[in-house]
Amino acid sequence: MDKITETIIEADASVPVIRMARDFAATPERLFRAHTDPVLFARWVGPDTTVTRIEHWDARTGGSWRYVSVHDGTEYAFRGCFHEVRPDRIVQTFTFEGDPDGVALETLWFEDLGDGRTRLRTQSLTESFESRDAWLRSGMEVGVDDGYAKLDRMLADDAV
């Protein structure tokens, strides 16, 4: 695969999965840290129009997390469990508390491309095609694109 400078978001036609990929100018270790350090994570996750507050964060195998994103005074809470945390991969659940029955299983892979670059690949398995399609219609790409742009800036500024 060629260099991925923008986030690729794809829906699988045969299973209710969303796959994403994007390359970053950072080592896998730095990108992993940005995903497991709660202070760093809160700085980059989500749309530019939100502020994120970490309520609980235990980024280890068997740990859990909860954060709240605030947009125009309205709070949106998310939570999950870390099933596996290791330097090349994170497996976790993801739930938007506004839809508590909609639990997704997410896997993130940190692929070393050499030359200080990493490809982040993610996969989110939802409970149904309807749930997956609702995610896609929600405007999730704005949060993904804004968040990864913030993360790119943090990496370029050596803030990670």
PDB file of C-alpha atoms in Angstrom:
ATOM      1  CA  MET A   1       0.000   0.000   0.000  1.00  0.00           C
ATOM      2  CA  ASP A   2       1.263   3.487  -0.832  1.00  0.00           C
ATOM      3  CA  LYS A   3       1.703   6.238   1.741  1.00  0.00           C
ATOM      4  CA  ILE A   4      -1.637   7.123   3.369  1.00  0.00           C
ATOM      5  CA  THR A   5      -1.734  10.843   4.169  1.00  0.00           C
ATOM      6  CA  GLU A   6      -5.477  11.093   4.805  1.00  0.00           C
ATOM      7  CA  THR A   7      -7.620   8.682   6.750  1.00  0.00           C
ATOM      8  CA  ILE A   8      -9.155   5.905   4.687  1.00  0.00           C
ATOM      9  CA  ILE A   9     -12.521   4.794   6.107  1.00  0.00           C
ATOM     10  CA  GLU A  10     -14.126   1.674   4.650  1.00  0.00           C
ATOM     11  CA  ALA A  11     -17.245  -0.310   5.493  1.00  0.00           C
ATOM     12  CA  ASP A  12     -17.039  -4.048   4.903  1.00  0.00           C
ATOM     13  CA  ALA A  13     -19.876  -5.361   2.704  1.00  0.00           C
ATOM     14  CA  SER A  14     -20.018  -8.801   4.338  1.00  0.00           C
ATOM     15  CA  VAL A  15     -19.658  -8.055   8.089  1.00  0.00           C
ATOM     16  CA  PRO A  16     -20.639  -4.992  10.176  1.00  0.00           C
ATOM     17  CA  VAL A  17     -17.095  -3.628  10.360  1.00  0.00           C
ATOM     18  CA  ILE A  18     -15.546  -0.212   9.828  1.00  0.00           C
ATOM     19  CA  ARG A  19     -11.856  -0.238   8.895  1.00  0.00           C
ATOM     20  CA  MET A  20      -9.600   2.806   8.926  1.00  0.00           C
ATOM     21  CA  ALA A  21      -5.973   3.419   8.025  1.00  0.00           C
ATOM     22  CA  ARG A  22      -3.655   6.407   8.218  1.00  0.00           C
ATOM     23  CA  ASP A  23       0.101   6.985   8.250  1.00  0.00           C
ATOM     24  CA  PHE A  24       1.815   9.159  10.841  1.00  0.00           C
ATOM     25  CA  ALA A  25       5.281  10.728  10.941  1.00  0.00           C
ATOM     26  CA  ALA A  26       6.127   9.060  14.233  1.00  0.00           C
ATOM     27  CA  THR A  27       7.501   5.813  15.573  1.00  0.00           C
ATOM     28  CA  PRO A  28       5.061   3.132  16.724  1.00  0.00           C
ATOM     29  CA  GLU A  29       6.142   3.860  20.307  1.00  0.00           C
ATOM     30  CA  ARG A  30       5.121   7.527  20.069  1.00  0.00           C
ATOM     31  CA  LEU A  31       1.805   6.703  18.404  1.00  0.00           C
ATOM     32  CA  PHE A  32       1.087   4.004  20.990  1.00  0.00           C
ATOM     33  CA  ARG A  33       1.827   6.500  23.776  1.00  0.00           C
ATOM     34  CA  ALA A  34      -0.624   8.999  22.236  1.00  0.00           C
ATOM     35  CA  HIS A  35      -3.316   6.308  22.489  1.00  0.00           C
ATOM     36  CA  THR A  36      -2.528   5.117  26.022  1.00  0.00           C
ATOM     37  CA  ASP A  37      -1.520   8.268  27.936  1.00  0.00           C
ATOM     38  CA  PRO A  38      -4.782   9.887  29.123  1.00  0.00           C
ATOM     39  CA  VAL A  39      -3.439  13.450  29.086  1.00  0.00           C
ATOM     40  CA  LEU A  40      -2.218  13.101  25.506  1.00  0.00           C
ATOM     41  CA  PHE A  41      -5.327  11.233  24.362  1.00  0.00           C
ATOM     42  CA  ALA A  42      -7.640  13.961  25.701  1.00  0.00           C
ATOM     43  CA  ARG A  43      -5.705  16.600  23.751  1.00  0.00           C
ATOM     44  CA  TRP A  44      -6.234  15.044  20.331  1.00  0.00           C
ATOM     45  CA  VAL A  45      -9.333  12.841  20.306  1.00  0.00           C
ATOM     46  CA  GLY A  46     -12.485  14.052  18.566  1.00  0.00           C
ATOM     47  CA  PRO A  47     -13.674  17.047  16.600  1.00  0.00           C
ATOM     48  CA  ASP A  48     -12.078  20.478  16.975  1.00  0.00           C
ATOM     49  CA  THR A  49     -15.375  21.736  18.440  1.00  0.00           C
ATOM     50  CA  THR A  50     -15.155  19.476  21.501  1.00  0.00           C
ATOM     51  CA  VAL A  51     -13.180  19.409  24.716  1.00  0.00           C
ATOM     52  CA  THR A  52     -12.480  15.989  26.222  1.00  0.00           C
ATOM     53  CA  ARG A  53     -12.337  15.191  29.917  1.00  0.00           C
ATOM     54  CA  ILE A  54     -10.938  11.848  31.063  1.00  0.00           C
ATOM     55  CA  GLU A  55     -13.082  10.371  33.850  1.00  0.00           C
ATOM     56  CA  HIS A  56     -11.186   7.096  34.227  1.00  0.00           C
ATOM     57  CA  TRP A  57      -8.205   5.651  32.341  1.00  0.00           C
ATOM     58  CA  ASP A  58      -6.382   2.396  33.042  1.00  0.00           C
ATOM     59  CA  ALA A  59      -4.606   1.552  29.769  1.00  0.00           C
ATOM     60  CA  ARG A  60      -3.457  -1.974  30.523  1.00  0.00           C
ATOM     61  CA  THR A  61      -4.706  -5.432  29.631  1.00  0.00           C
ATOM     62  CA  GLY A  62      -7.846  -5.859  31.749  1.00  0.00           C
ATOM     63  CA  GLY A  63      -8.185  -2.120  32.400  1.00  0.00           C
ATOM     64  CA  SER A  64     -11.037   0.211  31.522  1.00  0.00           C
ATOM     65  CA  TRP A  65     -11.669   3.776  30.457  1.00  0.00           C
ATOM     66  CA  ARG A  66     -14.326   6.497  30.319  1.00  0.00           C
ATOM     67  CA  TYR A  67     -14.178   9.951  28.835  1.00  0.00           C
ATOM     68  CA  VAL A  68     -16.621  12.770  28.211  1.00  0.00           C
ATOM     69  CA  SER A  69     -16.538  15.059  25.192  1.00  0.00           C
ATOM     70  CA  VAL A  70     -18.220  18.421  25.617  1.00  0.00           C
ATOM     71  CA  HIS A  71     -19.655  20.348  22.656  1.00  0.00           C
ATOM     72  CA  ASP A  72     -21.571  23.613  23.214  1.00  0.00           C
ATOM     73  CA  GLY A  73     -22.286  22.625  26.817  1.00  0.00           C
ATOM     74  CA  THR A  74     -23.638  19.182  25.920  1.00  0.00           C
ATOM     75  CA  GLU A  75     -21.751  16.162  27.226  1.00  0.00           C
ATOM     76  CA  TYR A  76     -21.243  12.938  25.287  1.00  0.00           C
ATOM     77  CA  ALA A  77     -19.791  10.065  27.307  1.00  0.00           C
ATOM     78  CA  PHE A  78     -17.898   7.047  26.002  1.00  0.00           C
ATOM     79  CA  ARG A  79     -16.557   4.019  27.866  1.00  0.00           C
ATOM     80  CA  GLY A  80     -14.920   0.680  27.324  1.00  0.00           C
ATOM     81  CA  CYS A  81     -12.548  -2.013  28.495  1.00  0.00           C
ATOM     82  CA  PHE A  82      -9.006  -2.681  27.377  1.00  0.00           C
ATOM     83  CA  HIS A  83      -8.898  -6.381  26.513  1.00  0.00           C
ATOM     84  CA  GLU A  84      -5.295  -6.341  25.370  1.00  0.00           C
ATOM     85  CA  VAL A  85      -2.703  -3.570  25.441  1.00  0.00           C
ATOM     86  CA  ARG A  86       0.699  -4.216  23.916  1.00  0.00           C
ATOM     87  CA  PRO A  87       3.104  -2.018  21.913  1.00  0.00           C
ATOM     88  CA  ASP A  88       1.915  -3.207  18.490  1.00  0.00           C
ATOM     89  CA  ARG A  89      -1.816  -3.640  19.191  1.00  0.00           C
ATOM     90  CA  ILE A  90      -4.704  -2.475  21.366  1.00  0.00           C
ATOM     91  CA  VAL A  91      -7.971  -4.413  21.612  1.00  0.00           C
ATOM     92  CA  GLN A  92     -10.816  -2.664  23.415  1.00  0.00           C
ATOM     93  CA  THR A  93     -14.550  -2.284  23.610  1.00  0.00           C
ATOM     94  CA  PHE A  94     -16.150   1.049  22.727  1.00  0.00           C
ATOM     95  CA  THR A  95     -19.580   2.242  23.843  1.00  0.00           C
ATOM     96  CA  PHE A  96     -21.266   5.607  23.334  1.00  0.00           C
ATOM     97  CA  GLU A  97     -23.322   5.935  26.500  1.00  0.00           C
ATOM     98  CA  GLY A  98     -26.149   7.522  24.497  1.00  0.00           C
ATOM     99  CA  ASP A  99     -26.545   4.074  22.906  1.00  0.00           C
ATOM    100  CA  PRO A 100     -25.530   1.733  25.741  1.00  0.00           C
ATOM    101  CA  ASP A 101     -26.533  -1.410  23.824  1.00  0.00           C
ATOM    102  CA  GLY A 102     -24.228  -0.525  20.926  1.00  0.00           C
ATOM    103  CA  VAL A 103     -20.933  -2.056  22.042  1.00  0.00           C
ATOM    104  CA  ALA A 104     -18.192  -2.305  19.416  1.00  0.00           C
ATOM    105  CA  LEU A 105     -15.041  -4.380  19.533  1.00  0.00           C
ATOM    106  CA  GLU A 106     -12.094  -2.312  18.296  1.00  0.00           C
ATOM    107  CA  THR A 107      -8.599  -3.362  17.331  1.00  0.00           C
ATOM    108  CA  LEU A 108      -5.797  -0.892  16.622  1.00  0.00           C
ATOM    109  CA  TRP A 109      -2.544  -2.000  14.980  1.00  0.00           C
ATOM    110  CA  PHE A 110       0.639   0.112  15.009  1.00  0.00           C
ATOM    111  CA  GLU A 111       2.633  -0.963  11.943  1.00  0.00           C
ATOM    112  CA  ASP A 112       6.252   0.203  11.756  1.00  0.00           C
ATOM    113  CA  LEU A 113       6.927   1.512   8.233  1.00  0.00           C
ATOM    114  CA  GLY A 114      10.544   2.408   8.982  1.00  0.00           C
ATOM    115  CA  ASP A 115      12.041   5.885   8.684  1.00  0.00           C
ATOM    116  CA  GLY A 116      10.152   7.011  11.802  1.00  0.00           C
ATOM    117  CA  ARG A 117       6.729   6.401  10.229  1.00  0.00           C
ATOM    118  CA  THR A 118       3.829   4.292  11.433  1.00  0.00           C
ATOM    119  CA  ARG A 119       0.643   3.083   9.792  1.00  0.00           C
ATOM    120  CA  LEU A 120      -2.281   2.997  12.197  1.00  0.00           C
ATOM    121  CA  ARG A 121      -4.933   0.502  11.150  1.00  0.00           C
ATOM    122  CA  THR A 122      -8.182   0.156  13.072  1.00  0.00           C
ATOM    123  CA  GLN A 123     -11.146  -2.148  12.884  1.00  0.00           C
ATOM    124  CA  SER A 124     -14.458  -1.618  14.688  1.00  0.00           C
ATOM    125  CA  LEU A 125     -16.860  -4.561  14.737  1.00  0.00           C
ATOM    126  CA  THR A 126     -20.380  -3.419  15.590  1.00  0.00           C
ATOM    127  CA  GLU A 127     -23.362  -5.537  16.579  1.00  0.00           C
ATOM    128  CA  SER A 128     -25.259  -5.066  13.320  1.00  0.00           C
ATOM    129  CA  PHE A 129     -25.154  -3.455   9.900  1.00  0.00           C
ATOM    130  CA  GLU A 130     -27.742  -0.944  11.156  1.00  0.00           C
ATOM    131  CA  SER A 131     -25.463   0.080  14.019  1.00  0.00           C
ATOM    132  CA  ARG A 132     -22.432   0.316  11.742  1.00  0.00           C
ATOM    133  CA  ASP A 133     -24.329   2.414   9.207  1.00  0.00           C
ATOM    134  CA  ALA A 134     -25.601   4.712  11.966  1.00  0.00           C
ATOM    135  CA  TRP A 135     -21.962   5.323  12.977  1.00  0.00           C
ATOM    136  CA  LEU A 136     -21.100   6.178   9.383  1.00  0.00           C
ATOM    137  CA  ARG A 137     -24.091   8.546   9.078  1.00  0.00           C
ATOM    138  CA  SER A 138     -23.235  10.235  12.412  1.00  0.00           C
ATOM    139  CA  GLY A 139     -20.416  12.290  10.939  1.00  0.00           C
ATOM    140  CA  MET A 140     -17.757  10.209  12.690  1.00  0.00           C
ATOM    141  CA  GLU A 141     -15.293  11.073   9.924  1.00  0.00           C
ATOM    142  CA  VAL A 142     -15.203  14.684  11.174  1.00  0.00           C
ATOM    143  CA  GLY A 143     -14.080  13.543  14.616  1.00  0.00           C
ATOM    144  CA  VAL A 144     -11.587  11.106  13.110  1.00  0.00           C
ATOM    145  CA  ASP A 145     -10.122  13.633  10.661  1.00  0.00           C
ATOM    146  CA  ASP A 146     -10.012  16.516  13.168  1.00  0.00           C
ATOM    147  CA  GLY A 147      -8.539  14.292  15.863  1.00  0.00           C
ATOM    148  CA  TYR A 148      -5.834  12.832  13.653  1.00  0.00           C
ATOM    149  CA  ALA A 149      -4.943  16.316  12.375  1.00  0.00           C
ATOM    150  CA  LYS A 150      -4.474  17.425  16.012  1.00  0.00           C
ATOM    151  CA  LEU A 151      -2.390  14.309  16.642  1.00  0.00           C
ATOM    152  CA  ASP A 152      -0.245  15.068  13.562  1.00  0.00           C
ATOM    153  CA  ARG A 153       0.450  18.554  14.971  1.00  0.00           C
ATOM    154  CA  MET A 154       1.297  17.184  18.408  1.00  0.00           C
ATOM    155  CA  LEU A 155       3.721  14.676  16.863  1.00  0.00           C
ATOM    156  CA  ALA A 156       5.331  17.376  14.697  1.00  0.00           C
ATOM    157  CA  ASP A 157       5.750  19.619  17.771  1.00  0.00           C
ATOM    158  CA  ASP A 158       7.281  16.716  19.779  1.00  0.00           C
ATOM    159  CA  ALA A 159       4.401  16.966  22.253  1.00  0.00           C
ATOM    160  CA  VAL A 160       4.203  13.151  22.269  1.00  0.00           C
TER     161      VAL A 160
END
